[in-house]
Amino acid sequence: MLRSHWHATLHQAPLPGIDLPSTADVVVVGAGVVGAATALWLTRAGLQPLVIDRHGPAAGASGHNGGILAAGLAENYLAATARYGASTARELYALSLAGQRLMVDLIQQEQIECDLRLHGNLNLAIGEAQLTIAGATVAALQGDGFPAQLLDRTTAQELVAIPLGAAVSGARFNPAAGTLHSGRLVYGLLAAAQRHGALCSWGVTLRQVITANGRLHLITDRGTIDTAAAVIAVNAWSGDVLPELARRITMVRGQVLCTVPVEPFIACGFGASFTPTGEYGQQTVTGQVLFGGCRAIAPNHDVGVQPGEVSPEVQGALETSLGRLFPTLAGINIERRWSGAMAFTADYLPIVVNPVPGLFAIGGFSGHGMPFAAIVGRHLAEAVQTGTIPSALAPFRIDRPTLAVE
Ligand SMILES: Cc1cc2nc3c(=O)[nH]c(=O)nc-3n(C[C@H](O)[C@H](O)[C@H](O)COP(=O)(O)OP(=O)(O)OC[C@H]3O[C@@H](n4cnc5c(N)ncnc54)[C@H](O)[C@@H]3O)c2cc1C
């Protein structure tokens, strides 16, 4: 597997792990950002979770993503309103906004050093048609009381210290956004959970969950864990352990490149839509420009593809698109390339299930899980304590009308 910038620059001691115990208060399966946040909330509720992961912390999407923590949904707000209806779209956006703020709170409260910079996100419009859509999106967001600004090209340029490409017509600015070091975030959340009593076992793969005498038995490749409750947060791999999610959550390989360091030129995250599936990026605190997206260039090569390698088509498109956004970066040397496993659902929202008492699972964040992780983790910890999925997660229920499968 190609190493991501986040793993290559982690500079942290490994998080301690223990041999797999045969019993636990509650088990969290998956040490991505969602599992890590869930474990932290469980410890805050006085429980001692056992976190297991097939590999280790941030081995999945969370350690291979763009590091953008932005309120909002996988889809543009206008598209989301058309798909879910106005009131659900508003509810979902509010959840993402609360989630983005809650993650910032967790980072600050637990003093997680993850290069968090809250400078917003600049969604650059390419051509006049995209600027018109950006304007309508900003109007809809503002109309519903959410922070958003429409910037003309001159104002957008003021946020960027190198020239914007000729095709950039303006931008939609999301103030409720920031960038961070995704690897250090996950390590920091897990380290905080461990400080508060969580235990971790690495290199443990969950195969199956069975119930007996009101208890859950988690069958792993290292033995069976007997527990009263478990949260499965394995995202793109959900279908491997819960057959009911196999048809609903599709693994999609996302790709990223990272340039050699350059002088600081942008403090906020940025995005654009050269392809229908979109592009996103940030300049890291050490100067590299991290840029991902362009999946639509090779749709049949990324849907259902395991992460690991990158494809020349997508990587070439990323380099071209980066040069079109910022012409002085055209042809810049690339330090690193990698891919990660996103988990898509038919309507771009995650799915939460409670298949048997005590067992909860969530996955399918559709390439936009960062703003949801902290709040979803808090609600999942609540679910473990109450035995039911809290109403705040109702938009993610599997029987929602927008998730029809033929
Ligand atoms: C290239 C890319 C760019 C992205 N950019 C952004 C972005 O900038 N902003 C944003 O909001 N979102 C982004 N995302 C999406 C975001 O990273 C995910 O939504 C989020 O990380 C999902 O977190 P998770 O904890 O649910 O899953 P993951 O991080 O995928 O974690 C799942 C974990 O489960 C483990 N696991 C799997 N199967 C098993 C098993 N059977 N037993 C035990 N462990 C198992 C894996 O090893 C893994 O560690 C991006 C994703 C990718 C791939």
PDB file of C-alpha atoms in Angstrom, residues 87-348:
ATOM      1  CA  SER A  87     -36.339  19.896   5.922  1.00  0.00           C
ATOM      2  CA  THR A  88     -34.126  16.758   5.920  1.00  0.00           C
ATOM      3  CA  ALA A  89     -31.384  18.581   4.015  1.00  0.00           C
ATOM      4  CA  ARG A  90     -31.520  21.354   6.618  1.00  0.00           C
ATOM      5  CA  GLU A  91     -31.423  18.826   9.453  1.00  0.00           C
ATOM      6  CA  LEU A  92     -28.444  17.033   7.885  1.00  0.00           C
ATOM      7  CA  TYR A  93     -26.532  20.236   7.254  1.00  0.00           C
ATOM      8  CA  ALA A  94     -27.150  21.322  10.838  1.00  0.00           C
ATOM      9  CA  LEU A  95     -25.868  17.936  12.036  1.00  0.00           C
ATOM     10  CA  SER A  96     -22.693  18.348   9.982  1.00  0.00           C
ATOM     11  CA  LEU A  97     -22.181  21.874  11.313  1.00  0.00           C
ATOM     12  CA  ALA A  98     -22.666  20.716  14.904  1.00  0.00           C
ATOM     13  CA  GLY A  99     -20.353  17.788  14.150  1.00  0.00           C
ATOM     14  CA  GLN A 100     -17.632  19.996  12.720  1.00  0.00           C
ATOM     15  CA  ARG A 101     -17.764  22.190  15.831  1.00  0.00           C
ATOM     16  CA  LEU A 102     -17.834  19.191  18.146  1.00  0.00           C
ATOM     17  CA  MET A 103     -14.699  17.787  16.533  1.00  0.00           C
ATOM     18  CA  VAL A 104     -12.970  21.134  17.074  1.00  0.00           C
ATOM     19  CA  ASP A 105     -14.071  21.002  20.727  1.00  0.00           C
ATOM     20  CA  LEU A 106     -12.718  17.465  21.139  1.00  0.00           C
ATOM     21  CA  ILE A 107      -9.388  18.464  19.576  1.00  0.00           C
ATOM     22  CA  GLN A 108      -9.108  21.427  21.901  1.00  0.00           C
ATOM     23  CA  GLN A 109     -10.332  19.677  25.044  1.00  0.00           C
ATOM     24  CA  GLU A 110      -8.025  16.698  24.552  1.00  0.00           C
ATOM     25  CA  GLN A 111      -5.167  18.934  23.330  1.00  0.00           C
ATOM     26  CA  ILE A 112      -4.702  16.919  20.159  1.00  0.00           C
ATOM     27  CA  GLU A 113      -1.824  18.314  18.111  1.00  0.00           C
ATOM     28  CA  CYS A 114      -3.103  17.736  14.607  1.00  0.00           C
ATOM     29  CA  ASP A 115      -2.266  21.005  12.822  1.00  0.00           C
ATOM     30  CA  LEU A 116      -5.891  22.164  13.024  1.00  0.00           C
ATOM     31  CA  ARG A 117      -6.335  25.430  11.153  1.00  0.00           C
ATOM     32  CA  LEU A 118      -9.809  26.933  11.087  1.00  0.00           C
ATOM     33  CA  HIS A 119      -9.490  29.139   8.020  1.00  0.00           C
ATOM     34  CA  GLY A 120     -12.534  27.899   6.113  1.00  0.00           C
ATOM     35  CA  ASN A 121     -12.786  26.232   2.741  1.00  0.00           C
ATOM     36  CA  LEU A 122     -12.649  27.916  -0.652  1.00  0.00           C
ATOM     37  CA  ASN A 123     -14.714  26.122  -3.296  1.00  0.00           C
ATOM     38  CA  LEU A 124     -13.424  27.650  -6.498  1.00  0.00           C
ATOM     39  CA  ALA A 125     -15.886  28.031  -9.361  1.00  0.00           C
ATOM     40  CA  ILE A 126     -14.659  27.193 -12.869  1.00  0.00           C
ATOM     41  CA  GLY A 127     -16.468  29.336 -15.441  1.00  0.00           C
ATOM     42  CA  GLU A 128     -19.611  31.408 -15.143  1.00  0.00           C
ATOM     43  CA  ALA A 129     -22.086  28.508 -14.960  1.00  0.00           C
ATOM     44  CA  GLN A 130     -20.422  27.156 -11.798  1.00  0.00           C
ATOM     45  CA  LEU A 131     -20.374  30.631 -10.266  1.00  0.00           C
ATOM     46  CA  THR A 132     -24.123  30.891 -10.838  1.00  0.00           C
ATOM     47  CA  ILE A 133     -24.633  27.579  -9.029  1.00  0.00           C
ATOM     48  CA  ALA A 134     -22.304  28.765  -6.246  1.00  0.00           C
ATOM     49  CA  GLY A 135     -24.424  31.900  -5.873  1.00  0.00           C
ATOM     50  CA  ALA A 136     -27.652  29.906  -5.657  1.00  0.00           C
ATOM     51  CA  THR A 137     -26.039  27.519  -3.139  1.00  0.00           C
ATOM     52  CA  VAL A 138     -24.862  30.380  -0.944  1.00  0.00           C
ATOM     53  CA  ALA A 139     -28.313  31.970  -1.082  1.00  0.00           C
ATOM     54  CA  ALA A 140     -29.963  28.681  -0.057  1.00  0.00           C
ATOM     55  CA  LEU A 141     -27.480  28.110   2.788  1.00  0.00           C
ATOM     56  CA  GLN A 142     -27.796  31.653   4.064  1.00  0.00           C
ATOM     57  CA  GLY A 143     -31.580  31.423   3.753  1.00  0.00           C
ATOM     58  CA  ASP A 144     -31.491  28.435   6.103  1.00  0.00           C
ATOM     59  CA  GLY A 145     -29.216  30.268   8.529  1.00  0.00           C
ATOM     60  CA  PHE A 146     -25.959  28.491   7.619  1.00  0.00           C
ATOM     61  CA  PRO A 147     -22.639  30.303   7.140  1.00  0.00           C
ATOM     62  CA  ALA A 148     -21.611  30.722   3.490  1.00  0.00           C
ATOM     63  CA  GLN A 149     -20.219  33.518   1.330  1.00  0.00           C
ATOM     64  CA  LEU A 150     -20.074  34.121  -2.396  1.00  0.00           C
ATOM     65  CA  LEU A 151     -16.751  35.626  -3.474  1.00  0.00           C
ATOM     66  CA  ASP A 152     -15.992  37.218  -6.808  1.00  0.00           C
ATOM     67  CA  ARG A 153     -12.700  36.332  -8.458  1.00  0.00           C
ATOM     68  CA  THR A 154     -10.889  39.353  -7.009  1.00  0.00           C
ATOM     69  CA  THR A 155     -11.968  38.564  -3.451  1.00  0.00           C
ATOM     70  CA  ALA A 156     -11.141  34.872  -3.884  1.00  0.00           C
ATOM     71  CA  GLN A 157      -7.703  35.858  -5.164  1.00  0.00           C
ATOM     72  CA  GLU A 158      -7.095  37.818  -1.948  1.00  0.00           C
ATOM     73  CA  LEU A 159      -7.124  34.501  -0.049  1.00  0.00           C
ATOM     74  CA  VAL A 160      -4.479  32.990  -2.334  1.00  0.00           C
ATOM     75  CA  ALA A 161      -0.943  34.375  -2.598  1.00  0.00           C
ATOM     76  CA  ILE A 162      -0.230  32.938  -6.077  1.00  0.00           C
ATOM     77  CA  PRO A 163      -2.279  33.703  -9.213  1.00  0.00           C
ATOM     78  CA  LEU A 164      -5.532  31.818  -9.694  1.00  0.00           C
ATOM     79  CA  GLY A 165      -6.034  30.125 -13.044  1.00  0.00           C
ATOM     80  CA  ALA A 166      -7.796  32.052 -15.787  1.00  0.00           C
ATOM     81  CA  ALA A 167     -10.866  29.814 -15.633  1.00  0.00           C
ATOM     82  CA  VAL A 168     -11.557  30.589 -11.962  1.00  0.00           C
ATOM     83  CA  SER A 169     -14.590  32.872 -11.887  1.00  0.00           C
ATOM     84  CA  GLY A 170     -15.080  33.236  -8.138  1.00  0.00           C
ATOM     85  CA  ALA A 171     -15.786  30.984  -5.183  1.00  0.00           C
ATOM     86  CA  ARG A 172     -18.150  29.772  -2.534  1.00  0.00           C
ATOM     87  CA  PHE A 173     -16.474  30.186   0.832  1.00  0.00           C
ATOM     88  CA  ASN A 174     -17.432  27.947   3.746  1.00  0.00           C
ATOM     89  CA  PRO A 175     -16.308  29.595   6.993  1.00  0.00           C
ATOM     90  CA  ALA A 176     -17.267  26.513   9.048  1.00  0.00           C
ATOM     91  CA  ALA A 177     -14.314  24.525   7.832  1.00  0.00           C
ATOM     92  CA  GLY A 178     -10.685  23.821   8.507  1.00  0.00           C
ATOM     93  CA  THR A 179      -7.809  21.584   7.604  1.00  0.00           C
ATOM     94  CA  LEU A 180      -5.875  19.186   9.785  1.00  0.00           C
ATOM     95  CA  HIS A 181      -3.440  16.281   9.870  1.00  0.00           C
ATOM     96  CA  SER A 182      -5.774  13.303   9.661  1.00  0.00           C
ATOM     97  CA  GLY A 183      -3.293  10.762  10.988  1.00  0.00           C
ATOM     98  CA  ARG A 184      -2.484  12.788  14.070  1.00  0.00           C
ATOM     99  CA  LEU A 185      -6.190  13.419  14.632  1.00  0.00           C
ATOM    100  CA  VAL A 186      -6.988   9.698  14.783  1.00  0.00           C
ATOM    101  CA  TYR A 187      -3.933   8.938  16.909  1.00  0.00           C
ATOM    102  CA  GLY A 188      -4.829  11.821  19.208  1.00  0.00           C
ATOM    103  CA  LEU A 189      -8.432  10.689  19.643  1.00  0.00           C
ATOM    104  CA  LEU A 190      -7.294   7.143  20.399  1.00  0.00           C
ATOM    105  CA  ALA A 191      -4.539   8.316  22.751  1.00  0.00           C
ATOM    106  CA  ALA A 192      -7.145  10.381  24.621  1.00  0.00           C
ATOM    107  CA  ALA A 193      -9.461   7.365  24.775  1.00  0.00           C
ATOM    108  CA  GLN A 194      -6.573   5.272  26.118  1.00  0.00           C
ATOM    109  CA  ARG A 195      -5.788   7.909  28.758  1.00  0.00           C
ATOM    110  CA  HIS A 196      -9.410   7.607  29.866  1.00  0.00           C
ATOM    111  CA  GLY A 197      -9.268   3.805  30.048  1.00  0.00           C
ATOM    112  CA  ALA A 198      -9.806   2.394  26.536  1.00  0.00           C
ATOM    113  CA  LEU A 199      -7.849  -0.694  25.509  1.00  0.00           C
ATOM    114  CA  CYS A 200      -6.696  -1.464  21.983  1.00  0.00           C
ATOM    115  CA  SER A 201      -5.789  -4.644  20.140  1.00  0.00           C
ATOM    116  CA  TRP A 202      -4.157  -4.248  16.737  1.00  0.00           C
ATOM    117  CA  GLY A 203      -4.000  -6.712  13.875  1.00  0.00           C
ATOM    118  CA  VAL A 204      -7.366  -8.260  14.724  1.00  0.00           C
ATOM    119  CA  THR A 205      -9.929  -8.860  11.983  1.00  0.00           C
ATOM    120  CA  LEU A 206     -13.589  -9.244  12.843  1.00  0.00           C
ATOM    121  CA  ARG A 207     -15.137 -12.035  10.782  1.00  0.00           C
ATOM    122  CA  GLN A 208     -18.651 -12.379  12.152  1.00  0.00           C
ATOM    123  CA  VAL A 209     -20.921 -11.489  15.062  1.00  0.00           C
ATOM    124  CA  ILE A 210     -23.211 -14.070  16.623  1.00  0.00           C
ATOM    125  CA  THR A 211     -25.539 -13.776  19.593  1.00  0.00           C
ATOM    126  CA  ALA A 212     -26.042 -16.284  22.397  1.00  0.00           C
ATOM    127  CA  ASN A 213     -27.774 -15.895  25.747  1.00  0.00           C
ATOM    128  CA  GLY A 214     -28.216 -12.157  25.260  1.00  0.00           C
ATOM    129  CA  ARG A 215     -24.471 -11.665  24.665  1.00  0.00           C
ATOM    130  CA  LEU A 216     -22.547 -10.821  21.524  1.00  0.00           C
ATOM    131  CA  HIS A 217     -19.737 -13.064  20.379  1.00  0.00           C
ATOM    132  CA  LEU A 218     -17.338 -11.315  18.060  1.00  0.00           C
ATOM    133  CA  ILE A 219     -15.534 -13.968  16.051  1.00  0.00           C
ATOM    134  CA  THR A 220     -12.130 -12.669  14.997  1.00  0.00           C
ATOM    135  CA  ASP A 221      -9.055 -14.215  13.418  1.00  0.00           C
ATOM    136  CA  ARG A 222      -7.392 -14.063  16.855  1.00  0.00           C
ATOM    137  CA  GLY A 223     -10.194 -15.553  18.944  1.00  0.00           C
ATOM    138  CA  THR A 224     -13.693 -14.724  20.172  1.00  0.00           C
ATOM    139  CA  ILE A 225     -14.646 -11.715  22.305  1.00  0.00           C
ATOM    140  CA  ASP A 226     -17.666 -12.000  24.571  1.00  0.00           C
ATOM    141  CA  THR A 227     -19.329  -8.624  25.136  1.00  0.00           C
ATOM    142  CA  ALA A 228     -22.627  -6.939  25.887  1.00  0.00           C
ATOM    143  CA  ALA A 229     -22.300  -4.317  23.178  1.00  0.00           C
ATOM    144  CA  ALA A 230     -20.299  -3.463  20.077  1.00  0.00           C
ATOM    145  CA  VAL A 231     -19.993  -0.655  17.549  1.00  0.00           C
ATOM    146  CA  ILE A 232     -18.780  -1.626  14.110  1.00  0.00           C
ATOM    147  CA  ALA A 233     -17.201   1.319  12.278  1.00  0.00           C
ATOM    148  CA  VAL A 234     -15.388  -0.277   9.359  1.00  0.00           C
ATOM    149  CA  ASN A 235     -16.900   1.977   6.660  1.00  0.00           C
ATOM    150  CA  ALA A 236     -15.896   0.616   3.218  1.00  0.00           C
ATOM    151  CA  TRP A 237     -15.498  -2.887   4.657  1.00  0.00           C
ATOM    152  CA  SER A 238     -18.932  -2.955   6.354  1.00  0.00           C
ATOM    153  CA  GLY A 239     -20.276  -5.574   3.952  1.00  0.00           C
ATOM    154  CA  ASP A 240     -17.529  -8.021   4.956  1.00  0.00           C
ATOM    155  CA  VAL A 241     -18.980  -8.356   8.445  1.00  0.00           C
ATOM    156  CA  LEU A 242     -22.628  -7.385   8.028  1.00  0.00           C
ATOM    157  CA  PRO A 243     -24.188  -8.975   4.933  1.00  0.00           C
ATOM    158  CA  GLU A 244     -27.150  -6.553   5.038  1.00  0.00           C
ATOM    159  CA  LEU A 245     -24.715  -3.714   4.268  1.00  0.00           C
ATOM    160  CA  ALA A 246     -22.873  -5.474   1.420  1.00  0.00           C
ATOM    161  CA  ARG A 247     -25.316  -4.339  -1.264  1.00  0.00           C
ATOM    162  CA  ARG A 248     -25.721  -0.884   0.226  1.00  0.00           C
ATOM    163  CA  ILE A 249     -22.140   0.274   0.756  1.00  0.00           C
ATOM    164  CA  THR A 250     -19.742   0.306  -2.177  1.00  0.00           C
ATOM    165  CA  MET A 251     -15.996   0.691  -1.853  1.00  0.00           C
ATOM    166  CA  VAL A 252     -14.656   3.429  -4.128  1.00  0.00           C
ATOM    167  CA  ARG A 253     -10.962   4.133  -4.482  1.00  0.00           C
ATOM    168  CA  GLY A 254     -10.120   7.812  -4.054  1.00  0.00           C
ATOM    169  CA  GLN A 255      -6.717   9.169  -5.072  1.00  0.00           C
ATOM    170  CA  VAL A 256      -4.518  11.956  -3.783  1.00  0.00           C
ATOM    171  CA  LEU A 257      -1.177  13.490  -4.708  1.00  0.00           C
ATOM    172  CA  CYS A 258       1.136  15.585  -2.603  1.00  0.00           C
ATOM    173  CA  THR A 259       3.677  17.978  -4.091  1.00  0.00           C
ATOM    174  CA  VAL A 260       7.079  18.921  -2.779  1.00  0.00           C
ATOM    175  CA  PRO A 261       6.905  21.833  -0.296  1.00  0.00           C
ATOM    176  CA  VAL A 262       6.352  25.345  -1.657  1.00  0.00           C
ATOM    177  CA  GLU A 263       6.139  28.750   0.024  1.00  0.00           C
ATOM    178  CA  PRO A 264       2.868  29.167   1.958  1.00  0.00           C
ATOM    179  CA  PHE A 265       0.207  30.512  -0.434  1.00  0.00           C
ATOM    180  CA  ILE A 266      -3.136  29.427   1.013  1.00  0.00           C
ATOM    181  CA  ALA A 267      -4.296  28.942   4.596  1.00  0.00           C
ATOM    182  CA  CYS A 268      -7.774  27.514   3.955  1.00  0.00           C
ATOM    183  CA  GLY A 269      -8.786  24.246   2.366  1.00  0.00           C
ATOM    184  CA  PHE A 270      -9.811  24.449  -1.255  1.00  0.00           C
ATOM    185  CA  GLY A 271     -11.900  22.575  -3.764  1.00  0.00           C
ATOM    186  CA  ALA A 272     -13.067  22.721  -7.351  1.00  0.00           C
ATOM    187  CA  SER A 273     -15.158  20.709  -9.786  1.00  0.00           C
ATOM    188  CA  PHE A 274     -13.146  19.996 -12.901  1.00  0.00           C
ATOM    189  CA  THR A 275     -14.794  16.577 -12.893  1.00  0.00           C
ATOM    190  CA  PRO A 276     -18.325  15.737 -11.661  1.00  0.00           C
ATOM    191  CA  THR A 277     -16.879  13.921  -8.639  1.00  0.00           C
ATOM    192  CA  GLY A 278     -14.926  16.988  -7.559  1.00  0.00           C
ATOM    193  CA  GLU A 279     -11.463  17.911  -6.364  1.00  0.00           C
ATOM    194  CA  TYR A 280     -10.205  19.063  -2.958  1.00  0.00           C
ATOM    195  CA  GLY A 281      -6.968  20.044  -1.340  1.00  0.00           C
ATOM    196  CA  GLN A 282      -4.972  21.885   1.258  1.00  0.00           C
ATOM    197  CA  GLN A 283      -1.454  23.192   1.731  1.00  0.00           C
ATOM    198  CA  THR A 284       0.025  21.388   4.713  1.00  0.00           C
ATOM    199  CA  VAL A 285       1.826  23.236   7.499  1.00  0.00           C
ATOM    200  CA  THR A 286       5.077  21.960   6.014  1.00  0.00           C
ATOM    201  CA  GLY A 287       4.284  23.443   2.589  1.00  0.00           C
ATOM    202  CA  GLN A 288       3.225  20.439   0.503  1.00  0.00           C
ATOM    203  CA  VAL A 289       0.119  20.862  -1.632  1.00  0.00           C
ATOM    204  CA  LEU A 290      -2.158  17.904  -1.150  1.00  0.00           C
ATOM    205  CA  PHE A 291      -4.725  17.496  -3.925  1.00  0.00           C
ATOM    206  CA  GLY A 292      -7.273  14.721  -4.480  1.00  0.00           C
ATOM    207  CA  GLY A 293     -10.291  13.859  -6.598  1.00  0.00           C
ATOM    208  CA  CYS A 294     -10.712  13.416 -10.399  1.00  0.00           C
ATOM    209  CA  ARG A 295     -12.338  10.008  -9.923  1.00  0.00           C
ATOM    210  CA  ALA A 296     -14.773  10.651 -12.763  1.00  0.00           C
ATOM    211  CA  ILE A 297     -11.856  10.443 -15.205  1.00  0.00           C
ATOM    212  CA  ALA A 298     -11.767   6.676 -14.704  1.00  0.00           C
ATOM    213  CA  PRO A 299     -15.125   5.691 -13.199  1.00  0.00           C
ATOM    214  CA  ASN A 300     -14.847   1.992 -13.972  1.00  0.00           C
ATOM    215  CA  HIS A 301     -11.441   1.772 -12.386  1.00  0.00           C
ATOM    216  CA  ASP A 302     -12.333   3.181  -9.005  1.00  0.00           C
ATOM    217  CA  VAL A 303     -15.782   1.806  -8.120  1.00  0.00           C
ATOM    218  CA  GLY A 304     -15.311  -1.470  -6.273  1.00  0.00           C
ATOM    219  CA  VAL A 305     -11.502  -1.173  -6.395  1.00  0.00           C
ATOM    220  CA  GLN A 306      -9.467  -1.867  -3.265  1.00  0.00           C
ATOM    221  CA  PRO A 307      -7.080   0.932  -2.329  1.00  0.00           C
ATOM    222  CA  GLY A 308      -3.380   0.326  -2.673  1.00  0.00           C
ATOM    223  CA  GLU A 309      -2.234   1.436  -6.090  1.00  0.00           C
ATOM    224  CA  VAL A 310      -2.933   4.659  -7.963  1.00  0.00           C
ATOM    225  CA  SER A 311      -3.929   4.947 -11.610  1.00  0.00           C
ATOM    226  CA  PRO A 312      -1.970   7.069 -14.114  1.00  0.00           C
ATOM    227  CA  GLU A 313      -5.214   8.481 -15.607  1.00  0.00           C
ATOM    228  CA  VAL A 314      -6.471   9.901 -12.336  1.00  0.00           C
ATOM    229  CA  GLN A 315      -3.037  11.058 -11.187  1.00  0.00           C
ATOM    230  CA  GLY A 316      -2.436  12.776 -14.535  1.00  0.00           C
ATOM    231  CA  ALA A 317      -5.828  14.492 -14.291  1.00  0.00           C
ATOM    232  CA  LEU A 318      -4.993  15.656 -10.765  1.00  0.00           C
ATOM    233  CA  GLU A 319      -1.718  17.214 -11.949  1.00  0.00           C
ATOM    234  CA  THR A 320      -3.461  18.946 -14.865  1.00  0.00           C
ATOM    235  CA  SER A 321      -6.279  20.229 -12.642  1.00  0.00           C
ATOM    236  CA  LEU A 322      -3.875  21.548 -10.015  1.00  0.00           C
ATOM    237  CA  GLY A 323      -2.028  23.472 -12.746  1.00  0.00           C
ATOM    238  CA  ARG A 324      -5.308  24.903 -14.029  1.00  0.00           C
ATOM    239  CA  LEU A 325      -6.274  26.118 -10.543  1.00  0.00           C
ATOM    240  CA  PHE A 326      -2.841  27.536  -9.730  1.00  0.00           C
ATOM    241  CA  PRO A 327      -0.742  27.940 -12.927  1.00  0.00           C
ATOM    242  CA  THR A 328       2.532  28.496 -11.053  1.00  0.00           C
ATOM    243  CA  LEU A 329       2.169  24.955  -9.684  1.00  0.00           C
ATOM    244  CA  ALA A 330       1.924  23.377 -13.164  1.00  0.00           C
ATOM    245  CA  GLY A 331       4.586  20.696 -13.551  1.00  0.00           C
ATOM    246  CA  ILE A 332       5.635  20.837  -9.881  1.00  0.00           C
ATOM    247  CA  ASN A 333       7.395  17.741  -8.569  1.00  0.00           C
ATOM    248  CA  ILE A 334       5.173  15.270  -6.792  1.00  0.00           C
ATOM    249  CA  GLU A 335       6.494  13.967  -3.484  1.00  0.00           C
ATOM    250  CA  ARG A 336       3.927  11.258  -2.894  1.00  0.00           C
ATOM    251  CA  ARG A 337       0.797   9.662  -4.332  1.00  0.00           C
ATOM    252  CA  TRP A 338      -1.669   7.366  -2.606  1.00  0.00           C
ATOM    253  CA  SER A 339      -5.200   6.047  -2.612  1.00  0.00           C
ATOM    254  CA  GLY A 340      -7.797   5.276   0.030  1.00  0.00           C
ATOM    255  CA  ALA A 341     -11.102   3.468   0.349  1.00  0.00           C
ATOM    256  CA  MET A 342     -14.183   5.652   0.355  1.00  0.00           C
ATOM    257  CA  ALA A 343     -17.543   4.043   1.093  1.00  0.00           C
ATOM    258  CA  PHE A 344     -20.460   5.196  -1.020  1.00  0.00           C
ATOM    259  CA  THR A 345     -24.171   4.703  -0.589  1.00  0.00           C
ATOM    260  CA  ALA A 346     -26.868   5.360  -3.190  1.00  0.00           C
ATOM    261  CA  ASP A 347     -27.851   8.666  -1.589  1.00  0.00           C
ATOM    262  CA  TYR A 348     -24.416   9.743  -0.239  1.00  0.00           C
TER     263      TYR A 348
END
